CSV table of C-alpha atoms and ligand atoms in Angstrom, one decimal:
chain,number,residue,atom,x,y,z
M,1,MET,CA,17.7,-9.2,2.8
M,2,GLU,CA,17.8,-12.9,2.4
M,3,ASN,CA,14.0,-14.7,2.6
M,4,HIS,CA,15.1,-16.6,6.0
M,5,LEU,CA,15.9,-13.1,7.9
M,6,LEU,CA,12.7,-11.9,7.6
M,7,VAL,CA,10.5,-14.9,8.0
M,8,GLU,CA,12.8,-15.2,11.0
M,9,ALA,CA,11.8,-11.8,12.2
M,10,ALA,CA,7.9,-12.5,11.3
M,11,ASN,CA,8.0,-15.4,13.5
M,12,ALA,CA,9.7,-13.3,16.3
M,13,PHE,CA,7.6,-10.4,16.1
M,14,GLY,CA,4.7,-10.9,14.0
M,15,THR,CA,3.1,-9.6,10.8
M,16,PRO,CA,2.5,-7.3,9.4
M,17,ILE,CA,5.4,-5.6,10.0
M,18,TYR,CA,8.7,-3.2,8.5
M,19,VAL,CA,11.8,-4.5,8.6
M,20,TYR,CA,14.9,-2.4,7.4
M,21,ASP,CA,17.9,-3.5,6.7
M,22,LEU,CA,21.1,-0.7,8.1
M,23,PRO,CA,23.7,-2.3,6.0
M,24,PHE,CA,21.6,-1.2,2.6
M,25,ILE,CA,21.9,1.5,3.9
M,26,ALA,CA,24.6,2.6,4.5
M,27,GLN,CA,26.0,1.1,1.2
M,28,ARG,CA,23.6,3.4,-0.5
M,29,VAL,CA,25.1,6.1,1.3
M,30,GLU,CA,28.8,5.1,0.5
M,31,THR,CA,28.1,4.5,-3.6
M,32,VAL,CA,26.6,8.3,-3.8
M,33,GLN,CA,29.0,9.8,-1.5
M,34,SER,CA,32.3,8.1,-4.3
M,35,PHE,CA,30.0,9.1,-7.2
M,36,PHE,CA,30.8,12.3,-6.3
M,37,GLU,CA,34.2,12.1,-5.0
M,38,ASP,CA,35.4,14.3,-7.0
M,39,PHE,CA,32.9,17.8,-6.4
M,40,ASP,CA,32.1,18.9,-2.5
M,41,PHE,CA,29.9,17.4,-2.1
M,42,ARG,CA,27.1,17.2,1.0
M,43,LEU,CA,24.4,14.0,0.8
M,44,ALA,CA,21.1,15.3,3.1
M,45,TYR,CA,18.9,12.5,3.4
M,46,ALA,CA,15.2,13.5,2.7
M,47,MET,CA,14.1,12.4,6.1
M,48,LYS,CA,10.3,13.0,5.0
M,49,ALA,CA,10.7,9.3,3.4
M,50,ASN,CA,11.5,7.4,5.9
M,51,PHE,CA,11.6,9.3,9.9
M,52,ASN,CA,13.0,6.4,11.5
M,53,LYS,CA,14.8,6.4,14.8
M,54,ASP,CA,17.2,4.2,14.2
M,55,LEU,CA,17.7,4.7,10.0
M,56,LEU,CA,18.1,8.6,10.9
M,57,SER,CA,20.8,7.2,13.7
M,58,LEU,CA,22.9,5.7,11.8
M,59,LEU,CA,22.8,8.3,8.5
M,60,ASN,CA,23.7,10.1,11.6
M,61,LYS,CA,26.9,7.9,12.1
M,62,LEU,CA,28.1,8.3,8.6
M,63,GLY,CA,28.2,11.7,8.9
M,64,THR,CA,25.0,12.6,6.4
M,65,MET,CA,23.8,15.6,6.5
M,66,VAL,CA,19.7,16.2,7.5
M,67,ASP,CA,16.7,17.5,5.1
M,68,VAL,CA,13.0,18.5,7.3
M,69,VAL,CA,10.1,19.9,5.7
M,70,SER,CA,8.6,20.3,9.4
M,71,PHE,CA,9.5,21.3,13.0
M,72,GLY,CA,8.7,17.9,13.4
M,73,GLU,CA,11.3,16.2,11.0
M,74,TYR,CA,13.6,19.5,12.5
M,75,LEU,CA,12.8,18.2,16.2
M,76,GLN,CA,13.2,14.2,15.2
M,77,ALA,CA,16.9,15.2,13.3
M,78,LEU,CA,17.7,17.3,16.7
M,79,SER,CA,16.7,13.9,19.3
M,80,VAL,CA,19.0,11.9,17.4
M,81,GLY,CA,22.0,13.9,17.2
M,82,PHE,CA,22.3,16.2,14.2
M,83,SER,CA,23.3,19.2,15.1
M,84,PRO,CA,21.4,22.3,13.4
M,85,GLU,CA,24.3,23.2,11.1
M,86,ARG,CA,24.1,19.5,9.7
M,87,ILE,CA,20.0,20.3,9.1
M,88,ILE,CA,18.6,22.3,5.9
M,89,VAL,CA,15.2,23.3,6.7
M,90,ASN,CA,12.8,22.9,3.5
M,91,GLY,CA,9.0,22.9,3.6
M,92,ASN,CA,6.5,25.4,1.7
M,93,CYS,CA,4.8,27.1,4.5
M,94,LYS,CA,7.2,27.3,7.9
M,95,LYS,CA,5.5,29.4,10.9
M,96,GLU,CA,6.7,32.4,12.2
M,97,SER,CA,7.8,30.4,15.7
M,98,GLU,CA,9.4,28.1,13.7
M,99,LEU,CA,11.5,30.2,12.1
M,100,GLU,CA,12.3,32.0,14.9
M,101,ARG,CA,13.8,28.1,16.4
M,102,TYR,CA,15.6,27.4,12.8
M,103,VAL,CA,17.6,31.2,13.6
M,104,LYS,CA,18.3,31.5,17.1
M,105,ASP,CA,19.8,27.0,16.9
M,106,GLY,CA,22.0,28.2,13.3
M,107,VAL,CA,21.2,25.6,10.4
M,108,TYR,CA,22.7,25.1,7.6
M,109,SER,CA,20.2,26.7,5.9
M,110,ILE,CA,16.5,28.2,5.5
M,111,ASN,CA,15.4,27.0,1.9
M,112,LEU,CA,13.4,29.6,0.9
M,113,ASP,CA,10.1,28.6,-0.8
M,114,SER,CA,8.9,32.2,-1.5
M,115,TYR,CA,9.5,36.3,-1.2
M,116,GLU,CA,6.5,35.9,0.7
M,117,GLU,CA,8.2,33.1,2.4
M,118,LEU,CA,11.4,36.3,2.7
M,119,LEU,CA,10.1,38.8,3.9
M,120,ARG,CA,8.5,36.9,7.2
M,121,LEU,CA,12.0,35.7,7.8
M,122,GLU,CA,13.2,39.3,7.3
M,123,LYS,CA,11.2,40.9,10.6
M,124,ILE,CA,13.0,37.9,13.0
M,125,ALA,CA,16.4,37.7,11.4
M,126,SER,CA,18.0,39.6,14.5
M,127,ARG,CA,21.3,37.6,13.7
M,128,GLN,CA,22.9,36.2,10.8
M,129,VAL,CA,21.0,33.7,8.9
M,130,ARG,CA,21.9,31.4,6.0
M,131,VAL,CA,19.1,31.2,3.7
M,132,SER,CA,18.6,29.9,-0.2
M,133,ILE,CA,15.9,30.0,-2.7
M,134,ARG,CA,14.2,27.4,-4.5
M,135,VAL,CA,13.7,28.2,-7.8
M,136,ASN,CA,11.4,26.4,-9.8
M,137,PRO,CA,12.6,26.2,-13.5
M,138,ASP,CA,9.4,24.9,-14.5
M,139,VAL,CA,10.7,21.4,-16.2
M,140,ASP,CA,8.3,18.5,-16.3
M,141,PRO,CA,10.0,15.9,-14.7
M,142,LYS,CA,8.0,13.2,-16.2
M,143,THR,CA,6.7,11.3,-13.2
M,144,HIS,CA,3.5,10.9,-11.2
M,145,PRO,CA,1.8,14.1,-11.4
M,146,HIS,CA,0.9,13.8,-7.6
M,147,ILE,CA,4.7,13.9,-7.1
M,148,ALA,CA,5.9,16.3,-10.0
M,149,THR,CA,7.1,19.4,-8.1
M,150,GLY,CA,9.1,21.8,-10.5
M,151,LEU,CA,6.8,23.1,-13.1
M,152,LYS,CA,5.4,26.1,-13.0
M,153,GLU,CA,2.1,25.7,-12.1
M,154,ASN,CA,3.5,23.8,-8.8
M,155,LYS,CA,3.1,25.0,-5.4
M,156,PHE,CA,6.4,24.9,-5.3
M,157,GLY,CA,9.6,27.3,-5.4
M,158,VAL,CA,9.5,30.6,-7.1
M,159,ASP,CA,10.1,31.9,-10.2
M,160,PHE,CA,13.7,33.3,-11.9
M,161,ASP,CA,12.1,36.9,-12.4
M,162,THR,CA,10.7,36.7,-8.7
M,163,ALA,CA,14.0,34.9,-7.2
M,164,HIS,CA,16.3,37.5,-8.7
M,165,GLU,CA,14.4,40.4,-7.0
M,166,MET,CA,15.0,38.1,-3.8
M,167,ILE,CA,18.8,37.9,-4.4
M,168,LYS,CA,18.1,42.0,-4.3
M,169,ARG,CA,16.1,42.0,-1.6
M,170,ILE,CA,18.2,39.7,0.4
M,171,ASN,CA,22.0,41.1,-0.6
M,172,SER,CA,20.9,44.3,0.9
M,173,ASN,CA,20.2,42.4,4.4
M,174,LYS,CA,23.4,42.6,6.7
M,175,ASN,CA,22.1,39.1,8.7
M,176,LEU,CA,21.1,37.5,5.6
M,177,GLU,CA,24.2,35.6,3.5
M,178,LEU,CA,22.4,34.1,0.4
M,179,ILE,CA,24.3,30.5,0.0
M,180,GLY,CA,22.6,29.4,-3.0
M,181,LEU,CA,20.0,28.2,-5.1
M,182,HIS,CA,17.9,25.1,-4.1
M,183,CYS,CA,15.8,22.8,-6.3
M,184,HIS,CA,13.0,20.1,-6.3
M,185,ILE,CA,11.9,18.9,-10.0
M,186,GLY,CA,10.1,15.8,-8.4
M,187,SER,CA,9.9,12.6,-7.0
M,188,GLN,CA,10.5,8.8,-9.1
M,189,ILE,CA,12.4,10.4,-11.8
M,190,THR,CA,14.3,7.7,-14.2
M,191,GLU,CA,15.0,10.2,-16.9
M,192,VAL,CA,18.1,12.1,-16.5
M,193,GLU,CA,16.6,14.6,-19.0
M,194,PRO,CA,14.4,17.1,-16.8
M,195,TYR,CA,17.6,17.1,-14.2
M,196,LEU,CA,19.3,18.7,-17.5
M,197,GLU,CA,16.9,21.1,-18.5
M,198,ALA,CA,16.9,22.1,-14.7
M,199,VAL,CA,21.0,22.3,-14.3
M,200,VAL,CA,20.9,24.8,-17.7
M,201,SER,CA,18.7,27.1,-16.9
M,202,ILE,CA,20.2,27.6,-13.1
M,203,LYS,CA,23.4,27.9,-15.1
M,204,TYR,CA,21.7,30.6,-17.0
M,205,PHE,CA,20.1,32.6,-14.6
M,206,ALA,CA,23.2,32.8,-12.3
M,207,LYS,CA,24.9,33.8,-15.6
M,208,SER,CA,22.8,36.5,-16.1
M,209,VAL,CA,22.3,38.1,-12.6
M,210,GLY,CA,25.9,37.4,-11.8
M,211,LEU,CA,25.5,35.4,-9.1
M,212,ASN,CA,28.4,32.7,-7.7
M,213,PHE,CA,26.9,31.1,-5.4
M,214,GLU,CA,28.7,28.4,-2.6
M,215,VAL,CA,26.2,25.6,-2.9
M,216,LEU,CA,24.0,23.6,-5.8
M,217,ASN,CA,20.8,22.1,-3.9
M,218,LEU,CA,19.5,19.9,-6.4
M,219,GLY,CA,17.2,18.0,-4.5
M,220,GLY,CA,16.5,14.6,-4.2
M,221,GLY,CA,14.2,12.6,-6.9
M,222,TRP,CA,16.1,9.8,-7.7
M,223,GLY,CA,13.7,6.7,-8.9
M,224,ILE,CA,14.5,4.2,-8.0
M,225,ASP,CA,13.3,0.3,-10.8
M,226,TYR,CA,10.0,-0.6,-8.6
M,227,GLY,CA,10.3,-3.6,-11.1
M,228,ASN,CA,9.3,-2.5,-14.4
M,229,GLY,CA,13.0,-1.8,-15.5
M,230,LYS,CA,13.0,2.0,-15.1
M,231,ALA,CA,15.9,3.8,-12.8
M,232,MET,CA,17.8,6.6,-12.9
M,233,SER,CA,20.9,6.2,-14.3
M,234,LEU,CA,23.7,7.2,-12.8
M,235,GLN,CA,26.0,6.6,-15.5
M,236,GLU,CA,24.4,9.0,-18.0
M,237,TYR,CA,23.8,10.9,-14.6
M,238,ARG,CA,27.8,11.6,-15.0
M,239,GLU,CA,28.0,11.8,-18.1
M,240,LYS,CA,25.4,14.8,-18.9
M,241,ILE,CA,24.7,16.6,-15.6
M,242,PHE,CA,28.5,16.7,-14.5
M,243,PRO,CA,30.2,18.7,-16.9
M,244,ILE,CA,27.4,21.5,-16.2
M,245,LEU,CA,28.3,20.9,-12.5
M,246,LYS,CA,32.0,21.6,-12.7
M,247,GLU,CA,30.8,24.3,-14.4
M,248,LEU,CA,29.2,26.3,-12.0
M,249,ASN,CA,32.1,25.1,-9.4
M,250,SER,CA,29.9,25.3,-6.4
M,251,LYS,CA,29.1,23.2,-3.6
M,252,ILE,CA,26.7,20.3,-4.5
M,253,VAL,CA,23.9,19.4,-2.4
M,254,LEU,CA,21.6,16.6,-3.0
M,255,GLU,CA,18.9,15.6,-1.2
M,256,LEU,CA,18.1,12.2,-1.6
M,257,GLY,CA,15.6,10.3,0.4
M,258,ARG,CA,14.2,7.1,-1.7
M,259,TRP,CA,17.2,6.4,-3.4
M,260,ILE,CA,18.7,5.9,-0.3
M,261,VAL,CA,16.0,4.1,1.8
M,262,ALA,CA,13.4,2.4,-0.8
M,263,PRO,CA,14.8,-0.6,-1.7
M,264,ALA,CA,16.3,-1.7,2.1
M,265,ALA,CA,12.5,-1.8,3.4
M,266,TYR,CA,10.8,-5.2,3.0
M,267,LEU,CA,6.9,-4.8,4.5
M,268,VAL,CA,6.0,-9.1,5.8
M,269,SER,CA,3.1,-9.6,5.6
M,270,LYS,CA,0.4,-12.7,6.8
M,271,VAL,CA,-2.5,-14.1,3.7
M,272,GLU,CA,-5.4,-14.6,6.3
M,273,TYR,CA,-7.3,-16.0,2.8
M,274,VAL,CA,-8.0,-16.2,-0.6
M,275,LYS,CA,-11.1,-15.4,-1.4
M,276,ARG,CA,-12.7,-16.7,-4.9
M,277,THR,CA,-15.6,-15.1,-6.5
M,278,PRO,CA,-17.5,-16.3,-9.3
M,279,PHE,CA,-15.1,-13.1,-11.3
M,280,LYS,CA,-12.1,-13.3,-9.6
M,281,THR,CA,-9.3,-14.6,-7.1
M,282,PHE,CA,-8.5,-12.1,-4.1
M,283,VAL,CA,-5.6,-13.1,-1.6
M,284,MET,CA,-6.2,-11.5,1.5
M,285,LEU,CA,-2.8,-9.8,3.3
M,286,ASP,CA,-3.2,-8.3,7.1
M,287,THR,CA,-1.5,-5.3,5.8
M,288,GLY,CA,-3.3,-2.4,3.6
M,289,MET,CA,-3.8,0.8,2.5
M,290,ASN,CA,-3.6,1.9,5.7
M,291,HIS,CA,0.6,1.0,6.1
M,292,LEU,CA,1.4,1.0,2.4
M,293,ILE,CA,-0.6,3.8,0.6
M,294,ARG,CA,1.5,3.7,-2.9
M,295,PRO,CA,-0.3,2.1,-4.8
M,296,ALA,CA,-4.0,3.6,-4.1
M,297,LEU,CA,-2.4,6.9,-4.1
M,298,TYR,CA,0.3,7.3,-6.9
M,299,GLY,CA,-0.4,3.2,-9.2
M,300,ALA,CA,2.5,2.3,-7.4
M,301,LYS,CA,3.7,-0.6,-8.4
M,302,HIS,CA,5.6,-2.9,-5.5
M,303,LYS,CA,6.9,-6.7,-5.8
M,304,ILE,CA,4.5,-9.3,-3.5
M,305,LEU,CA,7.0,-12.3,-3.2
M,306,PRO,CA,6.2,-15.7,-1.5
M,307,LEU,CA,8.2,-15.9,1.4
M,308,TYR,CA,5.9,-19.5,1.2
M,309,GLU,CA,7.7,-23.1,-0.4
M,310,THR,CA,7.0,-22.9,-4.6
M,311,LYS,CA,7.3,-25.9,-5.5
M,312,GLY,CA,4.6,-27.7,-7.1
M,313,ARG,CA,1.7,-24.9,-6.7
M,314,GLU,CA,-0.9,-23.9,-9.2
M,315,LYS,CA,0.0,-20.1,-10.4
M,316,ILE,CA,-3.5,-18.5,-9.8
M,317,LYS,CA,-4.1,-14.6,-10.8
M,318,ALA,CA,-5.8,-12.5,-7.5
M,319,ASP,CA,-6.1,-9.1,-6.7
M,320,VAL,CA,-3.8,-9.2,-3.6
M,321,VAL,CA,-6.2,-6.7,-1.5
M,322,GLY,CA,-5.8,-5.7,2.3
M,323,PRO,CA,-8.5,-5.4,4.8
M,324,ILE,CA,-9.7,-1.7,4.6
M,325,CYS,CA,-13.4,-0.5,3.9
M,326,GLU,CA,-12.1,0.9,0.1
M,327,SER,CA,-11.6,-1.3,-3.4
M,328,ALA,CA,-9.4,1.1,-2.9
M,329,ASP,CA,-7.2,-1.7,-0.6
M,330,THR,CA,-5.2,-3.3,-3.4
M,331,PHE,CA,-1.6,-3.3,-3.1
M,332,ARG,CA,-2.2,-5.2,-7.3
M,333,LYS,CA,-4.8,-6.2,-9.6
M,334,SER,CA,-4.5,-9.6,-11.6
M,335,TYR,CA,-0.8,-10.3,-9.6
M,336,THR,CA,1.0,-13.8,-11.0
M,337,MET,CA,1.6,-15.7,-8.1
M,338,PRO,CA,2.0,-19.3,-6.6
M,339,ARG,CA,-0.9,-19.8,-5.0
M,340,PRO,CA,-0.9,-19.2,-1.1
M,341,ARG,CA,-2.4,-20.7,1.9
M,342,GLU,CA,-4.2,-19.3,4.3
M,343,GLY,CA,-1.3,-18.5,7.3
M,344,GLU,CA,1.8,-18.3,4.7
M,345,LEU,CA,3.8,-15.3,4.8
M,346,VAL,CA,4.2,-12.8,2.1
M,347,VAL,CA,6.6,-10.0,1.4
M,348,ILE,CA,6.2,-6.8,-0.5
M,349,CYS,CA,9.3,-4.7,-1.4
M,350,ASP,CA,10.6,-1.7,-2.0
M,351,VAL,CA,8.4,-0.1,0.6
M,352,GLY,CA,11.7,1.8,2.4
M,353,ALA,CA,10.1,5.5,1.2
M,354,TYR,CA,7.4,6.6,1.6
M,355,GLY,CA,6.0,3.4,3.4
M,356,TYR,CA,6.0,3.9,7.2
M,357,ALA,CA,6.5,7.2,6.4
M,358,MET,CA,2.6,7.9,5.5
M,359,ALA,CA,0.8,5.0,7.4
M,360,SER,CA,-1.7,5.7,9.6
M,361,ASP,CA,-4.1,3.5,11.4
M,362,TYR,CA,-7.2,4.4,9.4
M,363,ASN,CA,-10.4,1.6,10.4
M,364,LEU,CA,-8.5,1.9,13.9
M,365,MET,CA,-6.4,-0.9,12.9
M,366,PRO,CA,-2.6,-0.3,14.6
M,367,LYS,CA,0.1,0.5,12.6
M,368,PRO,CA,3.0,-2.6,11.7
M,369,LYS,CA,5.8,-2.7,14.3
M,370,GLU,CA,9.3,-1.6,13.0
M,371,ILE,CA,12.2,-4.1,13.2
M,372,ILE,CA,16.0,-3.6,12.5
M,373,TRP,CA,18.2,-6.1,10.8
M,374,ASP,CA,21.8,-3.8,11.5
M,375,GLY,CA,23.9,-6.8,9.7
M,376,SER,CA,24.0,-9.6,13.4
M,377,LYS,CA,20.4,-9.2,14.5
M,378,LEU,CA,16.6,-8.1,14.3
M,379,PHE,CA,15.4,-6.1,16.2
M,380,THR,CA,12.5,-4.4,17.6
M,381,SER,CA,13.4,-0.5,16.4
M,382,SER,CA,13.0,1.9,19.2
Y,401,LLP,N1,13.9,17.4,-1.3
Y,401,LLP,C1,12.6,17.8,-1.3
Y,401,LLP,C2,12.1,19.4,-1.4
Y,401,LLP,C3,11.2,17.0,-1.0
Y,401,LLP,O1,10.5,17.8,-1.3
Y,401,LLP,C4,11.4,15.4,-1.3
Y,401,LLP,C5,10.4,14.6,-1.6
Y,401,LLP,C6,13.1,15.0,-1.4
Y,401,LLP,C7,14.0,15.9,-1.5
Y,401,LLP,C8,13.2,14.2,-1.5
Y,401,LLP,O2,12.8,13.0,-2.3
Y,401,LLP,P1,13.3,11.8,-2.7
Y,401,LLP,O3,14.8,11.7,-3.0
Y,401,LLP,O4,12.7,10.7,-2.1
Y,401,LLP,O5,12.5,11.2,-4.4
Y,401,LLP,N2,5.4,10.2,-1.2
Y,401,LLP,C9,5.8,10.1,-2.3
Y,401,LLP,C10,7.0,10.3,-2.6
Y,401,LLP,C11,7.4,12.9,-2.0
Y,401,LLP,C12,8.4,13.1,-2.3
Y,401,LLP,C13,8.0,14.9,-1.8
Y,401,LLP,N3,9.7,14.8,-1.5
Y,401,LLP,C14,5.8,8.6,-2.7
Y,401,LLP,O6,5.1,8.1,-2.4
Y,401,LLP,O7,5.9,8.9,-4.1
């Protein structure tokens, strides 16, 4: 988004604010859909990344599906108009009462995370229900350990032997229809190799048990470039993954979250003041880890750019920090930036995924407002 729009938003709505660029999101959806044009492909947006209602309404209008991981997300998806047949239910700990509702509503698929969950579902599957099995292929996604999910020590999914047992059980139950396999190996993945390992082992598994599945859901995980030049390469993905997907000949579902929305949002913040100690300089912002926890939680490095005139400004090296009473409340350490003055604005970039969604009112500092840019005007999100 252009800087002047972010400044305009801050002037109109105050700071700190999240600003969402909806046309950018529409463009990302279009890009991924045309990337898979040779396949029977469905994008199921992973709404855990950002469950803002205006954003979800846009995706609903664009006709995507949605992946939910909780009953709260399910209700949010329904509330903006997603019909149950366009909702995929994930999550590793589904409650019985929630499963009952998903069965009754007829969701697209309940993705079973465990054998135990299958037993739970069997008890309440009083009518036809479509299920998938989340397999854990024991693949290292080469990402931050907190967001790796496809290693055997992770709590997610089942090993192939257990999946085989589940398939037999599902096939012997007239109310359960196995539509496919699901596999989400992690998030912010910037290499194609882990996906290759995962799809190859799924292929061999399917062959070995004689499974012809309708849907292969490869989860999400595509990494974006936060400023270090590393991102998922679509070209390499096409070269290495497409041939195997073609062989499998099933419908492909991806549950992308971050790749769709991360670069589409900005956290605009005011510099309260610049503090100097004998050891360091700190740029104090009016937003902190309460609004964007990714740096504290994963060591994430988001670009921070000035929204002020930088010509002729001295460059400083500072820790950019927030107002929260924890030393982890640091966005960047020894960050080079033109010296800001009190009251000037900066923007923290690529915060559309797991930004506001993970924000809290810790220290009783309220959450920021969410502002929408729809391509022609800025307004407060409903
Ligand atoms: N599908 C499933 C089953 C998932 O668990 C996730 C993310 C996704 C899809 C979407 O993944 P994505 O395309 O966004 O990578 N809070 C962390 C990320 C946690 C991801 C959790 N699961 C962060 O800020 O990096």
